[in-house]
XYZ file of C-alpha atoms in Angstrom:
258
model
C 94.779 118.284 74.061
C 95.832 115.432 76.413
C 96.739 115.487 80.075
C 100.028 117.229 80.703
C 102.789 114.845 81.855
C 106.435 115.486 82.367
C 108.861 112.988 80.840
C 112.603 112.285 80.516
C 113.464 113.779 77.113
C 115.527 110.766 76.041
C 112.382 108.620 76.147
C 110.947 110.635 73.247
C 113.994 110.038 71.111
C 115.840 113.231 71.885
C 119.616 112.639 71.732
C 120.371 114.063 75.167
C 122.175 111.181 76.901
C 125.769 111.422 77.981
C 126.921 109.388 74.854
C 124.783 111.366 72.477
C 122.182 108.630 72.277
C 118.511 108.281 73.329
C 116.228 105.721 74.879
C 113.097 106.202 72.711
C 110.035 104.288 73.995
C 107.692 103.353 71.195
C 104.883 102.690 73.697
C 105.199 106.096 75.384
C 105.574 107.986 72.113
C 103.110 106.088 69.883
C 100.424 104.891 72.343
C 100.226 106.992 75.514
C 100.813 110.197 73.502
C 97.204 109.855 72.423
C 96.213 110.667 76.017
C 99.236 112.537 77.443
C 100.625 115.860 76.333
C 104.321 115.426 77.161
C 106.708 118.053 78.532
C 110.172 116.653 77.697
C 112.887 117.510 80.251
C 116.586 116.482 80.623
C 117.984 117.792 83.941
C 121.591 117.150 82.954
C 121.178 119.172 79.854
C 119.226 121.675 81.844
C 122.166 122.433 84.108
C 124.400 122.856 81.093
C 126.353 119.585 80.962
C 126.083 119.285 77.202
C 126.245 116.338 74.785
C 128.370 114.214 74.733
C 129.560 114.487 78.354
C 131.294 112.466 80.977
C 128.839 110.150 82.802
C 127.878 110.762 86.452
C 127.014 108.383 89.246
C 125.602 108.443 92.773
C 128.082 108.242 95.570
C 127.434 108.163 99.352
C 129.360 110.731 101.467
C 129.648 112.039 104.986
C 129.368 115.625 103.827
C 126.651 118.236 104.517
C 124.176 116.828 102.110
C 120.860 115.983 103.864
C 120.775 112.517 102.414
C 124.514 111.851 102.320
C 124.165 111.118 98.563
C 125.879 113.168 95.866
C 125.929 113.124 92.053
C 129.576 113.196 90.918
C 131.606 112.427 87.767
C 132.267 108.693 87.514
C 135.978 109.339 87.245
C 136.303 112.228 89.658
C 134.351 112.315 92.959
C 135.379 115.926 93.491
C 133.326 117.157 90.573
C 129.723 117.182 91.754
C 126.373 118.262 90.422
C 124.069 117.653 93.325
C 123.039 121.175 94.145
C 122.652 122.139 90.458
C 120.297 119.147 89.941
C 118.265 120.050 93.068
C 117.999 123.672 91.968
C 116.884 122.617 88.540
C 114.190 120.348 90.141
C 112.935 123.406 92.095
C 112.734 125.313 88.869
C 110.855 122.616 87.040
C 108.484 122.122 89.979
C 107.341 125.719 89.445
C 106.838 124.968 85.761
C 104.903 121.717 86.194
C 102.101 122.968 88.407
C 99.519 122.090 85.707
C 101.067 118.632 84.957
C 99.448 115.529 86.364
C 102.201 112.978 86.162
C 105.878 112.310 85.423
C 107.656 109.454 83.610
C 111.353 109.058 84.436
C 114.179 107.268 82.698
C 115.216 104.292 84.834
C 118.750 103.753 86.332
C 119.735 107.359 85.734
C 121.742 109.084 88.562
C 119.684 112.230 87.900
C 116.235 110.895 86.736
C 116.040 107.326 88.131
C 112.967 107.077 90.417
C 113.797 103.700 91.975
C 116.841 101.455 92.344
C 119.604 103.676 90.997
C 123.073 102.203 91.696
C 124.798 103.874 94.648
C 128.542 103.650 95.147
C 130.971 104.236 97.942
C 133.496 107.040 97.190
C 136.148 104.330 96.669
C 134.028 102.821 93.811
C 132.580 99.870 95.650
C 128.905 99.302 94.904
C 126.507 99.744 97.818
C 122.692 99.741 97.870
C 120.286 101.650 95.585
C 118.740 105.085 95.752
C 116.729 107.651 93.846
C 118.313 109.916 91.288
C 119.102 113.458 92.601
C 116.635 115.300 90.368
C 113.860 112.722 90.771
C 114.147 112.664 94.482
C 113.969 116.438 94.800
C 110.990 116.620 92.426
C 109.274 113.949 94.434
C 109.818 116.000 97.649
C 108.537 119.186 96.054
C 105.552 117.633 94.210
C 104.523 114.721 96.424
C 101.005 114.290 95.095
C 101.982 114.090 91.437
C 101.980 110.489 90.167
C 105.403 109.332 89.058
C 106.792 106.194 87.495
C 109.815 104.843 85.606
C 109.582 103.990 81.965
C 111.053 100.495 82.476
C 108.421 99.568 85.070
C 105.580 100.561 82.649
C 106.205 97.326 80.788
C 104.402 95.607 83.617
C 100.693 95.754 82.782
C 99.444 96.166 86.374
C 101.989 98.932 87.106
C 101.122 100.624 83.878
C 97.378 100.527 84.564
C 97.974 101.788 88.097
C 100.039 104.790 86.844
C 97.514 105.729 84.184
C 94.677 105.519 86.737
C 96.530 107.793 89.126
C 97.325 110.388 86.430
C 93.720 110.521 85.274
C 92.345 110.746 88.819
C 94.818 113.470 89.754
C 93.866 115.373 86.559
C 90.208 115.136 87.593
C 91.090 116.495 91.031
C 93.069 119.413 89.600
C 90.412 120.329 87.130
C 87.283 119.856 89.206
C 88.247 120.235 92.894
C 91.544 122.021 93.396
C 90.552 124.834 91.021
C 87.408 125.494 93.024
C 87.218 123.826 96.459
C 83.629 123.586 97.567
C 81.848 120.949 99.703
C 79.877 119.898 96.642
C 82.910 119.452 94.372
C 84.704 117.480 97.107
C 81.759 115.171 97.724
C 81.108 114.688 94.037
C 84.711 113.630 93.533
C 84.474 111.074 96.329
C 81.292 109.645 94.833
C 83.050 109.216 91.515
C 86.024 107.404 93.028
C 84.884 105.649 96.173
C 84.579 102.228 94.521
C 87.935 102.694 92.760
C 89.344 103.539 96.243
C 87.818 100.331 97.573
C 89.565 98.309 94.846
C 92.901 99.850 95.619
C 92.905 100.231 99.446
C 89.811 99.562 101.467
C 91.203 101.071 104.679
C 91.688 104.420 102.911
C 88.194 104.092 101.462
C 86.832 103.789 105.030
C 89.024 106.611 106.383
C 88.105 109.041 103.636
C 84.416 108.329 103.864
C 84.564 109.131 107.561
C 86.590 112.261 106.961
C 83.790 113.715 104.755
C 81.040 112.943 107.206
C 81.577 116.261 108.948
C 82.843 119.021 106.647
C 82.594 121.614 109.413
C 85.175 119.915 111.669
C 88.026 121.800 110.040
C 88.534 124.455 107.384
C 87.485 123.028 103.974
C 90.943 123.680 102.412
C 92.537 121.598 105.166
C 90.048 118.778 104.749
C 90.656 118.843 100.951
C 94.454 118.724 101.455
C 94.192 115.712 103.839
C 91.775 114.035 101.488
C 93.842 114.183 98.319
C 97.030 113.179 100.195
C 95.411 110.037 101.504
C 93.613 109.445 98.163
C 96.748 109.546 96.075
C 98.653 107.317 98.570
C 95.726 104.825 98.418
C 95.883 104.589 94.622
C 99.545 103.571 94.787
C 98.305 100.149 95.994
C 97.751 97.837 93.053
C 94.177 96.840 92.354
C 94.393 93.100 91.711
C 91.782 90.579 90.622
C 90.740 89.702 94.188
C 90.163 93.354 95.091
C 88.235 94.074 91.927
C 86.072 91.001 92.522
C 85.234 92.229 96.044
C 84.087 95.567 94.629
C 81.951 93.938 91.934
C 80.293 91.753 94.536
C 79.647 94.859 96.606
C 78.080 96.623 93.641
C 75.972 93.556 92.877
C 74.070 94.218 96.088
C 72.596 97.374 94.538
C 71.133 95.286 91.739
C 69.687 92.390 93.751
C 66.132 93.579 93.254
C 66.658 93.893 89.496
C 68.440 90.586 88.766
C 67.138 87.011 88.837
C-alpha cells in the first residue's frame, strides 16, 4: 500500500466538475499512483451541489467573513457556499489524519491552492486568492504537504512535493506515533543533509534545538521541530544547494579518497 494522499476527484477522471466533465491527469493516475494511495474528494459534490451545476466563483465582500472572500454562484452573488465549503473542509480534516499530502485542482474556487481568480461583486476581476475549501484545509492541517496538479508539471516543484510527502510520512510513522528522544534524534540524522540542501538556516536552527532535549517538554520540542522542518522543505533544493551539501559530505571521505 502506498502513502495516503488526498486528491481532487476530477484529477482521477471522475466526472464531478460543474459541466459534468473531469480533468484526468495521466501522470498522477498512471505514475504517482505507484507510490501514493489516493483519497479522491470533490468538495462541491460533498456539499450536495450535484452534476451538472451552475459554476461558482470567488468574490470579495465587506461582510462578516474573516477573509472578506466568499464563494458565490457566478450569476448570482446572493447564493453563497462559503460556510458549507469550510464545514466540509473541517469534516475532511478529521478524515485525513493519516494522509501525508494533498493534490488540488488548480484555478478552482473551491480547490485551487494558489492564484484562483477573485472578482469584485460587480464582476470586475481583482487579484488572486486560494479556493475556500483549500484555504480552510490548509489552516486546519498546516503541516500536510499540499500542491496543485498544474504546478506538478514543473520537475523541481514535483520533486519538492514528493520529497515533502515522503518525509512527512516518515515523521508520522516513526516519530509522531511514538515521540521519544531517540526517535526524534534518529529522524534528524536521516534528514539533516536534506535540510541543508533545502534551507541551511533551518538546518542550523533545528540542530541547535535538539542540543538540549530537557529545555522543554519533549512533545513541545517535537511540535516546534516538525513545524520548522516542513517549512524548510518548502524551499526548493537547486543545483547550487545540492553541490554545497555534496562538498560538505566529501569532507567525511577525505581520508579514503585520493
